[in-house]
Amino acid sequence: MLKELVISVQAYFRAHQFIVRHKLWKWILIPGFVYMLLFMGGMWLFWNSSSDFLDWLFNVVGIKSWLDSMNNSFINFLFITASIMVRLILLFFYFSLFKFVFLVVGSPVFAYLSEKTENIIEGNDYPFSMKQLLSDIWRAIRLALRNTLWQTVYIISILLLSLIPVVGWISPLIAFLVECYYYGFSMLDYSTERHKLSPSQSIAFISNRKGLAIGNGMVFFLMHLVPFLGWVLAPAYAVIAATLSLYHPDDNP
């Protein structure tokens, strides 16, 4: 898996060179700006609703009243730490729901970018077909929905784990890796679909290459640490990097 992680990270650098060499900027910037606007809207929604959700959750389980009765500084510290952990996990949950919307909206562009990348590498020609495009979009929606449902199950489990003192401190890391895997999965699936793998075959194929998926998603999320520019570039770079990661690093596209 470590080798696959390295390959997927290196693929982002190759993706940048690929984009510059083949002048793909218009296909990068247009979906990138749409993504940035959706991302900013999603973060605004998260900021305004997460505090209310935490207050509701802690009132339901009776934690706040229990803390007031205990009046213990160490227990209060654990509670504050748990609150931070829960907020981080909620952030990843918001991201997974937001990602589902964007993958549906951006699937035509992502499918085209992945196809164009492979076409340049191998010289293959995939003629445009509206029927195939609609099929690709429907497949992307189904897989994104399937992944979102599984992520929801995992996030709820991780959320419960986060409420356990000390042990729950690792829960944001687990949530982050889960989110990275499923985003990378979606990026890699454009290539597996084009090679006529069924959804179940694609799931098996990518499950055996978890490092590629996790690495792709990890760099995608780290790019969000660069405001605006990173938000614009991250989506298209991710799909091109995912396509390139399935080819040998010595290939010269």
Tab-separated table of C-alpha atoms in Angstrom:
chain	number	residue	atom	x	y	z
A	1	MET	CA	0.000	0.000	0.000
A	2	LEU	CA	2.887	2.389	0.731
A	3	LYS	CA	4.121	2.076	-2.865
A	4	GLU	CA	0.620	2.846	-4.139
A	5	LEU	CA	0.442	5.918	-1.880
A	6	VAL	CA	3.717	7.196	-3.331
A	7	ILE	CA	2.507	6.555	-6.896
A	8	SER	CA	-0.753	8.424	-6.277
A	9	VAL	CA	1.066	11.435	-4.766
A	10	GLN	CA	3.583	11.533	-7.633
A	11	ALA	CA	0.658	11.371	-10.067
A	12	TYR	CA	-0.415	14.871	-8.980
A	13	PHE	CA	2.949	16.278	-10.068
A	14	ARG	CA	2.630	14.368	-13.328
A	15	ALA	CA	-0.902	15.719	-13.679
A	16	HIS	CA	0.369	19.304	-13.447
A	17	GLN	CA	2.975	18.655	-16.157
A	18	PHE	CA	0.327	16.889	-18.243
A	19	ILE	CA	-2.105	19.811	-17.975
A	20	VAL	CA	0.548	22.382	-18.912
A	21	ARG	CA	1.891	20.305	-21.808
A	22	HIS	CA	-1.503	19.619	-23.351
A	23	LYS	CA	-3.125	22.991	-22.544
A	24	LEU	CA	-6.096	21.634	-20.611
A	25	TRP	CA	-6.628	24.724	-18.458
A	26	LYS	CA	-10.156	25.476	-19.645
A	27	TRP	CA	-11.242	22.028	-18.487
A	28	ILE	CA	-9.567	22.677	-15.138
A	29	LEU	CA	-10.788	26.187	-14.343
A	30	ILE	CA	-14.473	25.969	-15.341
A	31	PRO	CA	-15.417	23.022	-13.069
A	32	GLY	CA	-12.926	24.363	-10.525
A	33	PHE	CA	-14.788	27.635	-10.054
A	34	VAL	CA	-18.100	25.777	-9.766
A	35	TYR	CA	-16.540	23.519	-7.144
A	36	MET	CA	-15.132	26.505	-5.222
A	37	LEU	CA	-18.568	28.123	-5.004
A	38	LEU	CA	-20.186	24.868	-3.868
A	39	PHE	CA	-17.391	24.296	-1.356
A	40	MET	CA	-17.754	27.773	0.142
A	41	GLY	CA	-21.513	27.271	0.397
A	42	GLY	CA	-21.023	23.881	2.060
A	43	MET	CA	-18.574	25.281	4.617
A	44	TRP	CA	-20.944	28.155	5.404
A	45	LEU	CA	-23.718	25.636	6.027
A	46	PHE	CA	-21.416	23.540	8.214
A	47	TRP	CA	-20.285	26.532	10.280
A	48	ASN	CA	-23.849	27.634	10.939
A	49	SER	CA	-25.338	24.250	11.779
A	50	SER	CA	-22.601	22.176	13.470
A	51	SER	CA	-22.707	24.117	16.765
A	52	ASP	CA	-26.481	23.688	17.011
A	53	PHE	CA	-26.136	19.968	16.298
A	54	LEU	CA	-23.482	19.533	19.003
A	55	ASP	CA	-25.596	21.367	21.564
A	56	TRP	CA	-28.565	19.166	20.660
A	57	LEU	CA	-26.479	15.970	20.824
A	58	PHE	CA	-24.921	16.717	24.200
A	59	ASN	CA	-28.275	17.758	25.656
A	60	VAL	CA	-29.911	14.544	24.443
A	61	VAL	CA	-27.246	12.315	26.042
A	62	GLY	CA	-27.200	14.513	29.160
A	63	ILE	CA	-23.492	15.299	29.056
A	64	LYS	CA	-23.788	19.012	29.828
A	65	SER	CA	-25.874	18.582	32.972
A	66	TRP	CA	-23.554	15.795	34.123
A	67	LEU	CA	-20.495	18.018	33.627
A	68	ASP	CA	-22.103	20.828	35.584
A	69	SER	CA	-22.749	18.488	38.482
A	70	MET	CA	-19.213	17.055	38.415
A	71	ASN	CA	-17.407	20.434	38.230
A	72	ASN	CA	-14.095	18.684	37.436
A	73	SER	CA	-11.478	20.494	35.311
A	74	PHE	CA	-9.975	17.284	33.896
A	75	ILE	CA	-13.373	15.947	32.838
A	76	ASN	CA	-14.160	19.330	31.312
A	77	PHE	CA	-10.916	19.079	29.340
A	78	LEU	CA	-11.949	15.653	28.033
A	79	PHE	CA	-15.339	17.064	27.089
A	80	ILE	CA	-13.777	19.964	25.155
A	81	THR	CA	-11.444	17.546	23.371
A	82	ALA	CA	-14.368	15.268	22.499
A	83	SER	CA	-16.279	18.276	21.164
A	84	ILE	CA	-13.382	19.089	18.840
A	85	MET	CA	-13.190	15.467	17.669
A	86	VAL	CA	-16.921	15.355	16.988
A	87	ARG	CA	-16.781	18.655	15.080
A	88	LEU	CA	-13.967	17.329	12.870
A	89	ILE	CA	-15.901	14.141	12.147
A	90	LEU	CA	-18.992	16.181	11.300
A	91	LEU	CA	-16.840	18.209	8.927
A	92	PHE	CA	-15.894	15.024	7.056
A	93	PHE	CA	-19.545	13.952	7.040
A	94	TYR	CA	-20.557	17.276	5.517
A	95	PHE	CA	-17.784	16.821	3.002
A	96	SER	CA	-19.077	13.395	1.983
A	97	LEU	CA	-22.591	14.760	1.386
A	98	PHE	CA	-21.224	17.790	-0.455
A	99	LYS	CA	-18.937	15.542	-2.485
A	100	PHE	CA	-21.906	13.427	-3.608
A	101	VAL	CA	-23.625	16.535	-5.018
A	102	PHE	CA	-20.496	17.719	-6.777
A	103	LEU	CA	-19.663	14.303	-8.242
A	104	VAL	CA	-23.151	14.183	-9.746
A	105	VAL	CA	-22.895	17.729	-11.132
A	106	GLY	CA	-19.329	17.318	-12.369
A	107	SER	CA	-19.502	13.742	-13.672
A	108	PRO	CA	-19.706	14.717	-17.400
A	109	VAL	CA	-16.567	16.883	-17.134
A	110	PHE	CA	-14.713	14.345	-14.993
A	111	ALA	CA	-15.547	11.505	-17.368
A	112	TYR	CA	-14.338	13.622	-20.297
A	113	LEU	CA	-11.084	14.602	-18.558
A	114	SER	CA	-10.299	11.017	-17.628
A	115	GLU	CA	-11.072	9.865	-21.166
A	116	LYS	CA	-9.011	12.650	-22.748
A	117	THR	CA	-6.064	11.865	-20.465
A	118	GLU	CA	-6.058	8.215	-21.508
A	119	ASN	CA	-6.597	9.164	-25.131
A	120	ILE	CA	-3.440	11.321	-25.072
A	121	ILE	CA	-1.401	8.643	-23.310
A	122	GLU	CA	-2.389	5.706	-25.506
A	123	GLY	CA	-3.643	7.383	-28.660
A	124	ASN	CA	-6.996	5.647	-28.288
A	125	ASP	CA	-10.075	7.338	-29.673
A	126	TYR	CA	-13.346	7.178	-27.784
A	127	PRO	CA	-15.914	8.811	-30.100
A	128	PHE	CA	-18.526	10.957	-28.403
A	129	SER	CA	-21.785	9.173	-27.683
A	130	MET	CA	-24.691	10.811	-25.864
A	131	LYS	CA	-25.984	7.373	-24.887
A	132	GLN	CA	-22.603	6.470	-23.390
A	133	LEU	CA	-22.358	9.836	-21.627
A	134	LEU	CA	-25.773	9.375	-20.009
A	135	SER	CA	-24.766	5.842	-19.029
A	136	ASP	CA	-21.551	7.174	-17.457
A	137	ILE	CA	-23.466	9.823	-15.525
A	138	TRP	CA	-26.000	7.289	-14.230
A	139	ARG	CA	-23.204	4.930	-13.183
A	140	ALA	CA	-21.377	7.769	-11.397
A	141	ILE	CA	-24.565	8.706	-9.535
A	142	ARG	CA	-25.232	5.113	-8.452
A	143	LEU	CA	-21.690	4.540	-7.229
A	144	ALA	CA	-21.550	7.932	-5.512
A	145	LEU	CA	-24.829	7.131	-3.738
A	146	ARG	CA	-23.564	3.680	-2.772
A	147	ASN	CA	-20.322	5.126	-1.399
A	148	THR	CA	-22.152	7.900	0.443
A	149	LEU	CA	-24.412	5.371	2.169
A	150	TRP	CA	-21.430	3.291	3.286
A	151	GLN	CA	-19.595	6.420	4.433
A	152	THR	CA	-22.618	7.421	6.492
A	153	VAL	CA	-22.540	4.055	8.260
A	154	TYR	CA	-18.817	4.426	8.946
A	155	ILE	CA	-19.117	8.052	10.069
A	156	ILE	CA	-21.880	7.215	12.562
A	157	SER	CA	-19.682	4.433	13.983
A	158	ILE	CA	-16.692	6.769	14.156
A	159	LEU	CA	-18.862	9.458	15.753
A	160	LEU	CA	-19.759	7.049	18.555
A	161	LEU	CA	-16.082	6.151	18.918
A	162	SER	CA	-15.189	9.835	19.289
A	163	LEU	CA	-17.296	10.067	22.457
A	164	ILE	CA	-14.982	7.601	24.221
A	165	PRO	CA	-12.303	9.554	26.144
A	166	VAL	CA	-8.715	9.251	24.847
A	167	VAL	CA	-9.533	6.333	22.499
A	168	GLY	CA	-11.801	8.647	20.534
A	169	TRP	CA	-8.917	11.008	19.774
A	170	ILE	CA	-7.905	8.907	16.779
A	171	SER	CA	-11.423	9.037	15.299
A	172	PRO	CA	-10.822	12.140	13.104
A	173	LEU	CA	-7.848	10.392	11.495
A	174	ILE	CA	-9.980	7.335	10.739
A	175	ALA	CA	-12.740	9.559	9.323
A	176	PHE	CA	-10.172	11.388	7.185
A	177	LEU	CA	-8.804	8.146	5.711
A	178	VAL	CA	-12.322	6.874	4.994
A	179	GLU	CA	-13.172	10.111	3.194
A	180	CYS	CA	-9.888	9.995	1.238
A	181	TYR	CA	-10.555	6.417	0.130
A	182	TYR	CA	-14.057	7.054	-1.147
A	183	TYR	CA	-13.139	10.235	-2.991
A	184	GLY	CA	-10.166	8.517	-4.640
A	185	PHE	CA	-12.449	5.592	-5.452
A	186	SER	CA	-14.753	7.907	-7.415
A	187	MET	CA	-11.819	9.365	-9.366
A	188	LEU	CA	-10.404	5.943	-10.266
A	189	ASP	CA	-13.800	4.581	-11.277
A	190	TYR	CA	-13.908	6.782	-14.394
A	191	SER	CA	-11.017	4.732	-15.787
A	192	THR	CA	-12.356	1.345	-14.728
A	193	GLU	CA	-15.763	2.146	-16.233
A	194	ARG	CA	-14.174	3.091	-19.542
A	195	HIS	CA	-12.480	-0.318	-19.614
A	196	LYS	CA	-15.912	-1.955	-19.267
A	197	LEU	CA	-15.607	-3.075	-15.659
A	198	SER	CA	-18.984	-3.500	-14.027
A	199	PRO	CA	-19.627	-1.650	-10.738
A	200	SER	CA	-18.909	-4.831	-8.753
A	201	GLN	CA	-15.712	-5.457	-10.726
A	202	SER	CA	-14.663	-1.845	-10.226
A	203	ILE	CA	-15.240	-2.144	-6.473
A	204	ALA	CA	-13.065	-5.288	-6.353
A	205	PHE	CA	-10.367	-3.707	-8.558
A	206	ILE	CA	-10.057	-0.542	-6.470
A	207	SER	CA	-10.363	-2.422	-3.165
A	208	ASN	CA	-7.185	-4.277	-4.159
A	209	ARG	CA	-5.498	-0.903	-4.774
A	210	LYS	CA	-6.594	1.010	-1.694
A	211	GLY	CA	-3.318	2.934	-1.598
A	212	LEU	CA	-4.052	4.577	-4.948
A	213	ALA	CA	-7.507	5.667	-3.783
A	214	ILE	CA	-6.387	6.888	-0.349
A	215	GLY	CA	-3.373	8.734	-1.765
A	216	ASN	CA	-5.461	10.436	-4.429
A	217	GLY	CA	-8.046	11.582	-1.911
A	218	MET	CA	-5.377	12.652	0.581
A	219	VAL	CA	-3.666	15.060	-1.813
A	220	PHE	CA	-7.083	16.312	-2.940
A	221	PHE	CA	-7.966	17.286	0.628
A	222	LEU	CA	-4.520	18.722	1.389
A	223	MET	CA	-4.925	21.036	-1.593
A	224	HIS	CA	-7.807	22.650	0.314
A	225	LEU	CA	-5.241	24.109	2.711
A	226	VAL	CA	-4.440	26.602	-0.072
A	227	PRO	CA	-7.502	28.920	-0.125
A	228	PHE	CA	-9.203	29.604	-3.451
A	229	LEU	CA	-6.413	28.366	-5.747
A	230	GLY	CA	-6.334	24.931	-4.147
A	231	TRP	CA	-10.131	24.753	-4.171
A	232	VAL	CA	-10.247	25.564	-7.882
A	233	LEU	CA	-7.505	23.145	-8.951
A	234	ALA	CA	-8.196	20.188	-6.656
A	235	PRO	CA	-11.122	18.441	-8.467
A	236	ALA	CA	-9.705	18.281	-12.008
A	237	TYR	CA	-6.182	17.558	-10.796
A	238	ALA	CA	-7.612	14.641	-8.809
A	239	VAL	CA	-9.306	12.968	-11.785
A	240	ILE	CA	-6.278	13.416	-14.086
A	241	ALA	CA	-3.908	12.208	-11.342
A	242	ALA	CA	-6.141	9.166	-10.736
A	243	THR	CA	-6.013	8.278	-14.442
A	244	LEU	CA	-2.238	8.725	-14.591
A	245	SER	CA	-1.710	6.678	-11.422
A	246	LEU	CA	-2.987	3.599	-13.263
A	247	TYR	CA	-0.101	3.920	-15.715
A	248	HIS	CA	3.570	3.220	-15.121
A	249	PRO	CA	5.452	6.287	-13.833
A	250	ASP	CA	7.952	5.907	-16.693
A	251	ASP	CA	5.226	6.531	-19.274
A	252	ASN	CA	5.773	9.801	-21.086
A	253	PRO	CA	2.337	11.243	-21.946
